[in-house]
CSV table of C-alpha atoms in Angstrom, one decimal:
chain,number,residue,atom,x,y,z
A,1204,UNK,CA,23.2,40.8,8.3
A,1205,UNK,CA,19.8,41.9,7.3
A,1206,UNK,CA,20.2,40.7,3.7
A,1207,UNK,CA,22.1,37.5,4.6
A,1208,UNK,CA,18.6,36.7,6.9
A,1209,UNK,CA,16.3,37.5,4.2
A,1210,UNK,CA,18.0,35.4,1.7
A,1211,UNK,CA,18.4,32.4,4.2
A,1212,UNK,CA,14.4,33.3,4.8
A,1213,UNK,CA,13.5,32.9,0.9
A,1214,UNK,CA,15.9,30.0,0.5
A,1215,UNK,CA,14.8,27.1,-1.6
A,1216,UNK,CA,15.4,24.0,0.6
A,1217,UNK,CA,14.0,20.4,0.5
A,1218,UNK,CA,10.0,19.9,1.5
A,1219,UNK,CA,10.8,16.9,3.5
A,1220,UNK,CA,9.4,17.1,7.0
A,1221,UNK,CA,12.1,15.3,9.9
A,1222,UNK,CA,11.1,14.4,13.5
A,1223,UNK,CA,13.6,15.6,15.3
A,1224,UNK,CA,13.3,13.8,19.5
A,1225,UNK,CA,12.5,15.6,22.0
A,1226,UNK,CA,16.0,16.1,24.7
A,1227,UNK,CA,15.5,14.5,27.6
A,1228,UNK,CA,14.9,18.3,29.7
A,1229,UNK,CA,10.9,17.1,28.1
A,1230,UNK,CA,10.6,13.7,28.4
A,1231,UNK,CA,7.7,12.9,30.6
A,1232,UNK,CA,7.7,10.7,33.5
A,1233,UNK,CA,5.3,6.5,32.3
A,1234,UNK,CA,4.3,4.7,35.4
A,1235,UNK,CA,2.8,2.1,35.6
A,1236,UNK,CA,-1.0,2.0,35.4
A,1237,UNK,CA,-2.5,-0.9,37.7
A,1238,UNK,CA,-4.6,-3.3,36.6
A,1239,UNK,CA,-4.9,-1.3,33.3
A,1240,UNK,CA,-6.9,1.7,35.0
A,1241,UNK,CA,-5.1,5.0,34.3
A,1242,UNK,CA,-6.3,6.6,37.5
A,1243,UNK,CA,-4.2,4.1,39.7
A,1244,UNK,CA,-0.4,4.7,38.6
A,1245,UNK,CA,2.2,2.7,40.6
A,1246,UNK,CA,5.9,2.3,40.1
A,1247,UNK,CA,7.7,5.1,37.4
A,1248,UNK,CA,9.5,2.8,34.9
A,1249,UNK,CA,12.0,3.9,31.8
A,1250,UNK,CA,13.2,2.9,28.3
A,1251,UNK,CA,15.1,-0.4,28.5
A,1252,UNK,CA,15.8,-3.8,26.9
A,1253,UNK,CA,15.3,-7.1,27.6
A,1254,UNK,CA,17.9,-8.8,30.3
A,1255,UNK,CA,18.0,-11.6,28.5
A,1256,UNK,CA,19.9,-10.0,25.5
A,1257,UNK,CA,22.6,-7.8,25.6
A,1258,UNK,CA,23.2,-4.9,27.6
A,1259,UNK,CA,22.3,-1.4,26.6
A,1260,UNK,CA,25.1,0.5,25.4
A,1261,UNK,CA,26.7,2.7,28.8
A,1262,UNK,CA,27.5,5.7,26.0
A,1263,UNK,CA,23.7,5.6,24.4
A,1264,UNK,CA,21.4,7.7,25.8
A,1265,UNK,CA,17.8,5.5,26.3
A,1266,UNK,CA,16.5,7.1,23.4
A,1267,UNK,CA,15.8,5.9,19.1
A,1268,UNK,CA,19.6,6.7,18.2
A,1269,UNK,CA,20.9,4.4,21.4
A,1270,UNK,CA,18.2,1.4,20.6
A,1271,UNK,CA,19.5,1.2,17.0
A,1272,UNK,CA,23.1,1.3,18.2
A,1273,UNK,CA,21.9,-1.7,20.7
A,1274,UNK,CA,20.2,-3.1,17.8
A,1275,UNK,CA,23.4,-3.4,15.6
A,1276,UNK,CA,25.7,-3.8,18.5
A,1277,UNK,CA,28.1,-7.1,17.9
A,1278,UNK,CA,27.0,-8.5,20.9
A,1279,UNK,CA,23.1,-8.6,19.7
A,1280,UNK,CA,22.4,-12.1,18.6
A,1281,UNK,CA,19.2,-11.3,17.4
A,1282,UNK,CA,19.3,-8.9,14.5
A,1283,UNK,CA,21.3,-10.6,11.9
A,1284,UNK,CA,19.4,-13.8,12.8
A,1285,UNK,CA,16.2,-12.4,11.8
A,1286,UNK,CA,17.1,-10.7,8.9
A,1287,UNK,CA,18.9,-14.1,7.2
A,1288,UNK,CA,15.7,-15.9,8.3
A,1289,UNK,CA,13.5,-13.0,6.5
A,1290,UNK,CA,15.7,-13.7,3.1
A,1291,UNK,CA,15.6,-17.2,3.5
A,1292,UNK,CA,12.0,-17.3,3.8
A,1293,UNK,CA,12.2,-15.2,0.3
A,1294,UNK,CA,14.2,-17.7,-1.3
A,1295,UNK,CA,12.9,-21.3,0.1
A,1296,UNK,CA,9.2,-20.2,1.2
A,1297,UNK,CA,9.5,-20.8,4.7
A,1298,UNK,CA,12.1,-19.8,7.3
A,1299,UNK,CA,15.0,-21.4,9.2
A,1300,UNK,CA,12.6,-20.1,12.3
A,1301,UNK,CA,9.2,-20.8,10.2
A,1302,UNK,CA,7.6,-17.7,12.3
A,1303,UNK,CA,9.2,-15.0,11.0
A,1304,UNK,CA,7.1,-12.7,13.6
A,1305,UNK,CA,8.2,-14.4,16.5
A,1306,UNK,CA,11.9,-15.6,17.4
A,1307,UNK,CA,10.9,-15.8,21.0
A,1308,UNK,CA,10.4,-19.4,23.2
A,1309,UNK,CA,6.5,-19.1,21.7
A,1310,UNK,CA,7.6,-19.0,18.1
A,1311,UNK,CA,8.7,-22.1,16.3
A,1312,UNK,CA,12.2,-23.6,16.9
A,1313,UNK,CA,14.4,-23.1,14.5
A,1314,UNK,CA,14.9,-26.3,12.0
A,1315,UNK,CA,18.7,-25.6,11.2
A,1316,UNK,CA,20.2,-23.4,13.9
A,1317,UNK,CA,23.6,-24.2,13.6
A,1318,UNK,CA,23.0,-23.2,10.0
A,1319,UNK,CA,21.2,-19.7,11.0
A,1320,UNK,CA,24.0,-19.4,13.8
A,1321,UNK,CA,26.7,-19.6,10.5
A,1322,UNK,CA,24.5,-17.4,8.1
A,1323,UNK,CA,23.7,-15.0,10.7
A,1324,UNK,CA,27.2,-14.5,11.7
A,1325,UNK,CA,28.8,-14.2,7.9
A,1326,UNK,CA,26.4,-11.6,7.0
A,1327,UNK,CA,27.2,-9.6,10.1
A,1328,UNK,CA,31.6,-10.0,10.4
A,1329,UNK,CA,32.3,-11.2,6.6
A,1330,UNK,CA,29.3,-9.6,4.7
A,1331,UNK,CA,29.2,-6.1,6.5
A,1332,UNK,CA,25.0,-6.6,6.5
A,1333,UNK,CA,25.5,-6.3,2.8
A,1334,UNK,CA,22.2,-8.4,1.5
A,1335,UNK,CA,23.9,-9.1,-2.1
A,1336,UNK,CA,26.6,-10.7,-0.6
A,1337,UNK,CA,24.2,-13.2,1.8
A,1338,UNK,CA,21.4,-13.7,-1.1
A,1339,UNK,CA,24.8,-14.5,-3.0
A,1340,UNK,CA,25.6,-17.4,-0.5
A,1341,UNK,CA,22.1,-18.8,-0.2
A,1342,UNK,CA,21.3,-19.2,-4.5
A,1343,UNK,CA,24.5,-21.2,-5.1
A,1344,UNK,CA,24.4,-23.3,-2.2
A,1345,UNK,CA,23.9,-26.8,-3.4
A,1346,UNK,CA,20.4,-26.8,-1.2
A,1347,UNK,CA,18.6,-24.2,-3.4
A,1348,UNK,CA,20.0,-25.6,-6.9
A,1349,UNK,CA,18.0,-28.8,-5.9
A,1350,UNK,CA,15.3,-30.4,-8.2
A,1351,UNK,CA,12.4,-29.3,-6.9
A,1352,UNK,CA,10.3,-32.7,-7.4
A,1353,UNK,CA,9.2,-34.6,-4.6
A,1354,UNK,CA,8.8,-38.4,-4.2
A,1355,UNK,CA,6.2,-40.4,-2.8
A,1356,UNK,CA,8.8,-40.7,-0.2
A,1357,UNK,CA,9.8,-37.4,0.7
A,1358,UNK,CA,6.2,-36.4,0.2
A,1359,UNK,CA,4.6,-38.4,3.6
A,1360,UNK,CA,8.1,-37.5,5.4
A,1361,UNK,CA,8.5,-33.8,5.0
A,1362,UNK,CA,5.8,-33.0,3.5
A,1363,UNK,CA,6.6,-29.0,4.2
A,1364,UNK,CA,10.4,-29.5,3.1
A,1365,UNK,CA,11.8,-28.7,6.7
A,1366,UNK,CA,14.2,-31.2,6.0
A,1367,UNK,CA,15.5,-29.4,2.8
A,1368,UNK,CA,15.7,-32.8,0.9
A,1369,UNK,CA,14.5,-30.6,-2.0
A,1370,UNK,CA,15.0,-27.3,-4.1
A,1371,UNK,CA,12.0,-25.0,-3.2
A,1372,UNK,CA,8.6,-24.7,-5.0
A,1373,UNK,CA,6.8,-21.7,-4.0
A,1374,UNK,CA,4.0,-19.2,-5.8
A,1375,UNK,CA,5.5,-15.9,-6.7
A,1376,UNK,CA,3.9,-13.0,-4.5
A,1377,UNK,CA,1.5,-11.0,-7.1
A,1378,UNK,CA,4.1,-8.3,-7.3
A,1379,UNK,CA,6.5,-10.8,-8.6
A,1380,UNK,CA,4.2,-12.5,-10.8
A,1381,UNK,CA,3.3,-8.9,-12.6
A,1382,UNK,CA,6.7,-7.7,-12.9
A,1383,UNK,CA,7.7,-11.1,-14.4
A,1384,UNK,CA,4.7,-10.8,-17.1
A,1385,UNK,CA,5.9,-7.1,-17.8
A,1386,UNK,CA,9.6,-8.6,-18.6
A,1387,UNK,CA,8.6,-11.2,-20.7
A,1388,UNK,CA,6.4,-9.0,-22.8
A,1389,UNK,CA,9.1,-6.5,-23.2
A,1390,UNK,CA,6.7,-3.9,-21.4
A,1391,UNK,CA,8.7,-3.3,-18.0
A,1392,UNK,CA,10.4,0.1,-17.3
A,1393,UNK,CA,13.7,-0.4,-15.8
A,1394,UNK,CA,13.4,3.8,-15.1
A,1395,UNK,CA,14.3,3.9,-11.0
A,1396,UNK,CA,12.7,6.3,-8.0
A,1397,UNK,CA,9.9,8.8,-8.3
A,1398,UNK,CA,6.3,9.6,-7.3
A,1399,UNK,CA,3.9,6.5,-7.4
A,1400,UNK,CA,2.2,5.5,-10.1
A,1401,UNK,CA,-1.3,4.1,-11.1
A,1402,UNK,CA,-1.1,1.1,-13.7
A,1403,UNK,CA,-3.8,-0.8,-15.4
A,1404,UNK,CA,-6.5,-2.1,-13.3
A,1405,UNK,CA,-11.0,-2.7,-13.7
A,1406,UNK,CA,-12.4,0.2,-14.0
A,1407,UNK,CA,-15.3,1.5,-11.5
A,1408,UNK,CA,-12.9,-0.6,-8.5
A,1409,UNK,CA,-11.6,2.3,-6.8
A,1410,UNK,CA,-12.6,5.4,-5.6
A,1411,UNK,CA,-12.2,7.5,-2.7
A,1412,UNK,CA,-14.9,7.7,0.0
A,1413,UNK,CA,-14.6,10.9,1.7
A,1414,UNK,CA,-13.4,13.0,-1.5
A,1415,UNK,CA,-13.4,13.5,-5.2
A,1416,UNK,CA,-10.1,11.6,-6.0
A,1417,UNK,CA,-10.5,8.8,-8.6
A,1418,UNK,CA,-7.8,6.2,-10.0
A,1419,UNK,CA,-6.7,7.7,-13.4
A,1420,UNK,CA,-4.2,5.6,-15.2
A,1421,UNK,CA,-0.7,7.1,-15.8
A,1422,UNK,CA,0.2,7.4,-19.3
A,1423,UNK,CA,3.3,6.0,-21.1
A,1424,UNK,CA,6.4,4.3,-19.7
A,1425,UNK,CA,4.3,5.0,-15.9
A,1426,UNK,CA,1.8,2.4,-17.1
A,1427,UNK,CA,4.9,-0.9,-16.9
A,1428,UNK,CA,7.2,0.6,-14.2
A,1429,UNK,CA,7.7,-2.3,-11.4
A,1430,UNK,CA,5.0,-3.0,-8.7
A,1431,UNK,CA,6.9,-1.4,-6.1
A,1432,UNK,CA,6.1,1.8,-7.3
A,1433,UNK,CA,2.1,1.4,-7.7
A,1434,UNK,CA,0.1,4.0,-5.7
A,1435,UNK,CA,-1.5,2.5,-2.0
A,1436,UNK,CA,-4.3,3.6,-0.2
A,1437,UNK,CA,-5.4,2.5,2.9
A,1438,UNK,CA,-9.1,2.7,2.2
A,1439,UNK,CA,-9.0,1.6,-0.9
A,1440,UNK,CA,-5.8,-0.9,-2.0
A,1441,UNK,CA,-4.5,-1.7,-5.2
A,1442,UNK,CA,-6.9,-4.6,-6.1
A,1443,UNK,CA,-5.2,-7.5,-7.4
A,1444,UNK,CA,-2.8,-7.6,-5.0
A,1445,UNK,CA,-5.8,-8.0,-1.9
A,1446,UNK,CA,-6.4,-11.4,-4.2
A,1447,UNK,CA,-3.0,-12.6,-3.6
A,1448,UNK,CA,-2.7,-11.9,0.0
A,1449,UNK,CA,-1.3,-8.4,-0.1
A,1450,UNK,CA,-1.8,-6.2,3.1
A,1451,UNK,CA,-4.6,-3.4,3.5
A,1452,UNK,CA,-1.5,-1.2,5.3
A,1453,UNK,CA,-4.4,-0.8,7.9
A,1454,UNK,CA,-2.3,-2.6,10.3
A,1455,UNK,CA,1.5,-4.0,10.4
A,1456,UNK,CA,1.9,-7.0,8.6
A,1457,UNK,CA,4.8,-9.0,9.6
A,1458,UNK,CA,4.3,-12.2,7.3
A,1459,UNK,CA,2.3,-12.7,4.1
A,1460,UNK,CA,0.4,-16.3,4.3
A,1461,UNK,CA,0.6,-17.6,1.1
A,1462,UNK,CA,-3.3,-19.1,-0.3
A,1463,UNK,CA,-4.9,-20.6,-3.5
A,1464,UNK,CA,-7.9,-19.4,-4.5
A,1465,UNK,CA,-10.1,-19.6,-7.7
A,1466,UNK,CA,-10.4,-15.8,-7.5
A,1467,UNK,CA,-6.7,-15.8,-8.2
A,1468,UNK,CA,-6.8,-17.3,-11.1
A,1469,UNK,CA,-9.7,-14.8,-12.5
A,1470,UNK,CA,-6.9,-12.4,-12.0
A,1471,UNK,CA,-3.9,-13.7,-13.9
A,1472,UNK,CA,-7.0,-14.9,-16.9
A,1473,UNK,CA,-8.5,-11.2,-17.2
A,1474,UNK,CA,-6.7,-8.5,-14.8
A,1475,UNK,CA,-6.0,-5.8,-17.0
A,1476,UNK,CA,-2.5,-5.4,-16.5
A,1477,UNK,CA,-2.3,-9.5,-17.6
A,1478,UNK,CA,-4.1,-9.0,-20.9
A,1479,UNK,CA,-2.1,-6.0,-22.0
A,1480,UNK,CA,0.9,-8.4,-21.7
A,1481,UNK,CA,-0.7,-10.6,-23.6
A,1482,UNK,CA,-1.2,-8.4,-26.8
A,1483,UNK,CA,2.4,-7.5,-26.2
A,1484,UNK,CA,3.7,-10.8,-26.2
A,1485,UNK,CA,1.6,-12.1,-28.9
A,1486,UNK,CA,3.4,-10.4,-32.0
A,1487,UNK,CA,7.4,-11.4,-30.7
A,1488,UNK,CA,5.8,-14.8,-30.8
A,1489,UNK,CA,4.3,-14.6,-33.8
A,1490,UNK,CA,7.5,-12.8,-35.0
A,1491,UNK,CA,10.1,-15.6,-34.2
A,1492,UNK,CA,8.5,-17.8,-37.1
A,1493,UNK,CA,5.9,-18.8,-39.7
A,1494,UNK,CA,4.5,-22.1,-38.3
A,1495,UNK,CA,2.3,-21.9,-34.9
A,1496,UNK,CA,4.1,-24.5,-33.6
A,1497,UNK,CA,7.3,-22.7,-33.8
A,1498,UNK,CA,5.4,-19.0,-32.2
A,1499,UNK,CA,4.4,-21.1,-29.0
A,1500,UNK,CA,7.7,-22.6,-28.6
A,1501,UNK,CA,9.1,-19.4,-29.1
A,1502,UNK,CA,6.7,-17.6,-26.7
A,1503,UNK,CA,7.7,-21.2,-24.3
A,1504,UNK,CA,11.0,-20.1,-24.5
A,1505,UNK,CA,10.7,-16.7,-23.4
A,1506,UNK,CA,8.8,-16.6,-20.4
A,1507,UNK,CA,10.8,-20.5,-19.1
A,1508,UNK,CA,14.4,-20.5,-20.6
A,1509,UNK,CA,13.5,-24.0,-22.0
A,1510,UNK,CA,12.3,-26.3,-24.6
A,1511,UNK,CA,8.7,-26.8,-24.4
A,1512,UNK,CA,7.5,-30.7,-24.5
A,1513,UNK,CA,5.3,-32.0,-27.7
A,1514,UNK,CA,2.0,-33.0,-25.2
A,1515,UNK,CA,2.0,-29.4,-24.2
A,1516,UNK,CA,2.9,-27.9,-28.0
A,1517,UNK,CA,-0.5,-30.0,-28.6
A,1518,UNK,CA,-2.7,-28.8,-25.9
A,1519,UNK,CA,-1.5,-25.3,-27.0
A,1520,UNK,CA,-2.0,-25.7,-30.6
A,1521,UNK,CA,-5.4,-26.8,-30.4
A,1522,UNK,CA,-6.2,-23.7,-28.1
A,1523,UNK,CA,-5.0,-21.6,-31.2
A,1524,UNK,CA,-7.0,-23.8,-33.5
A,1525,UNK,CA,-10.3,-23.3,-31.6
A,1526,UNK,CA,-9.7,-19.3,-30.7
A,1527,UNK,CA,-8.8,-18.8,-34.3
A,1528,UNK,CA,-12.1,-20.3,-35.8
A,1529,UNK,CA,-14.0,-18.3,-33.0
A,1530,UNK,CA,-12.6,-15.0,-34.0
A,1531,UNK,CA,-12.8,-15.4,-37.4
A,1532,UNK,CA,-16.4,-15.7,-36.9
A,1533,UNK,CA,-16.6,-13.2,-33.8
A,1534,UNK,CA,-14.9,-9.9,-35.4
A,1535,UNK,CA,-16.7,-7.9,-32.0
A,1536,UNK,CA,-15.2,-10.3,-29.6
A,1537,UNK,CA,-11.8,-10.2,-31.1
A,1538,UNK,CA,-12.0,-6.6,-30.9
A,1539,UNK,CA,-12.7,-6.4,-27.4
A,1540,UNK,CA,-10.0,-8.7,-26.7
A,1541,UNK,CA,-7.5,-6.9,-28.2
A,1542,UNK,CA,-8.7,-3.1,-27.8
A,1543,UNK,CA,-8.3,-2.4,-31.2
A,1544,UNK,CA,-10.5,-2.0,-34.5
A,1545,UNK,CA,-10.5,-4.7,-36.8
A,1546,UNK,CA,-7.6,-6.8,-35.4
A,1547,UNK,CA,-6.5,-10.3,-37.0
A,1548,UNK,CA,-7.9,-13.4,-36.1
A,1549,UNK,CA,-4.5,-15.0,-35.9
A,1550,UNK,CA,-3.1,-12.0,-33.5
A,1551,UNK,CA,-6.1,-12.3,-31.7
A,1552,UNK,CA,-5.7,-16.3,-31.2
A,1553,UNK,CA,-1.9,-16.1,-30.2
A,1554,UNK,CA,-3.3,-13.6,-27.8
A,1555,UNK,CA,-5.0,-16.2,-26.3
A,1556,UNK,CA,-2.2,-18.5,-26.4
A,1557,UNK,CA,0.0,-16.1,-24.6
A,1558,UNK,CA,-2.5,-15.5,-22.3
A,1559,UNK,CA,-2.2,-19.1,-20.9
A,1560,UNK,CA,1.4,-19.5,-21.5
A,1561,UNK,CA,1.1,-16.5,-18.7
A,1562,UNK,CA,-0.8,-18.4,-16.6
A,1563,UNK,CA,0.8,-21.9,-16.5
A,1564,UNK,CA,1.9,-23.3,-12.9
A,1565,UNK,CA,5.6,-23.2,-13.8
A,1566,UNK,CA,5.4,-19.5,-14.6
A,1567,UNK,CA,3.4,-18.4,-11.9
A,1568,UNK,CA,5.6,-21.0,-9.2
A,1569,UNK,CA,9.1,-20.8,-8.5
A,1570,UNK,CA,10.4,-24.4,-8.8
């Protein structure tokens, strides 16, 4: 018995810490403090849900494991409703109920609801909550595949598309945007899970205030793995992202308001993580043929999955004419462009090409 407890004692197990509740023996007694003041309690009061929805479970016990029974109960009405709403915002840019935060009588009403009242019930009884499935349902619908251009029309009637006369034209969240550059430059790690990471960003941005710890860029395939996985500080977030409305985790954030700024676009021109795409997707284009022309359609081609038109083959041309002539006569400049000693002018000019192909509208919007 002896042995068994000391190998049980010196067992390797999993590090992961688990709250485990408290049983109800310990729960303490909440009343009611009037008026705010602690000193002046009045009536005891327990764990319970609102009367308006459905009851609590008779089986549950009041406690996390019985609320998230209630939550998921059939008879909720309001869980599968917000969660379509949430992917729906994802997909068209604004919700069935436009505030996502607030599904109560002072949020806004919903413009479809016998549509979120059908959604909301297929995810729950024919999609078992599986996302896939309702994301599925909502990208082939005949609403979403719509042509994104507006009339003059539409434009002083809806102008915010609650009407869905229209497919949806949205900027991608700066996560998306990055990820999407990291594709299309055939830098993104498809490697799953693990610790966070610390890509590419300005040096001498972040440090930590109260200790020694200091952003120090992973190496390898660390430096492209997908947003999701960069590291996040409180005190000191990941940069780029606070430009494009990304939350300081200092507080819940239950919807991200989408802005335009010219502080934005200094980010997508000469974010680090942006310009190292760049490089990268300058030799495939140069790659797919001899004539410039032919490199910017290609490089067209990758990022949009469609023919470029000749005005913008022009505009982009010239760009390569003018950057080419500079760098030809600006070896140092070219060389801090592309990080390297003694690069080619022409590299260095498709750079700069791909570079703006990475920042056009239609790459950076969802239409």
């Amino acid at each position: 018995m002896r042995r068994e407890y000391v190998r049980l004692l010196n067992a390797k197990v999993t590090q992961t810490p688990i709250m485990v509740e408290n049983g109800p023996e310990q729960w303490r007694a909440t009343q009611v403090f009037i008026r705010g003041n602690w000193m002046l309690r009045g009536d005891t009061v327990s764990a319970d849900v609102p009367a308006s929805l459905n009851p609590f479970p008779k089986d549950q016990l009041h406690n996390r494991l019985g609320f998230a029974n209630w939550v998921l109960a059939p008879e909720n009405p309001l869980t599968s409703r917000a969660v379509v709403n949430r992917v729906w915002e994802q997909l068209f840019g604004s919700g069935i109920v436009e505030s996502l935060e607030d599904f109560g009588t002072q949020g806004a009403a919903p413009s479809h609801p016998a549509l979120l009242d059908w959604l909301a019930l297929r995810f729950r009884v024919d999609h078992q909550w599986h996302l896939k499935a309702l994301i599925r349902d909502m990208v082939l619908s005949a609403t979403y595949r719509q042509d994104s251009r507006i009339t003059a029309e539409l434009q002083a009637r809806d102008p915010q598309n609650r009407l869905l006369a229209r497919g949806p034209r949205v900027r991608l969240s700066f996560e998306q945007m990055r990820d999407q550059a990291l594709a299309v430059g055939g830098l993104l790690s498809s490697r799953m899970r693990g610790p966070s990471v610390m890509p590419y960003q300005p040096a001498g941005i972040w440090s930590s205030v109260y200790s020694s710890e200091r952003w120090k860029d992973s190496e390898g395939e660390d430096r492209y793995r997908r947003s999701v996985y960069t590291y996040t500080k409180r005190t000191s977030p990941y940069p780029s992202m606070m430009m494009f409305d990304g939350s300081s985790r200092e507080v819940c954030t239950s919807r991200r308001i989408r802005t335009n700024t010219p502080l934005q676009a200094l980010v997508t021109l000469n974010d680090s993580s942006f310009l190292v795409v760049a490089r990268a997707l300058a030799p495939l284009m140069m790659a797919h043929s001899d004539q410039v022309g032919a490199q910017i359609d290609g490089g067209y081609e990758r990022i949009m999955f469609r023919t470029m038109t000749p005005s913008k083959r022009a505009v982009l041309e010239k760009l390569y004419r003018e950057a080419l002539s500079f760098y030809r006569e600006h070896e140092s400049d070219a060389e801090k462009l592309m990080a390297q000693k003694k690069p080619r002018p022409e590299e260095a000019a498709m750079t700069v090409v791909a570079n703006a192909l990475l920042n056009l509208d239609e790459t950076i919007t969802k239409n």
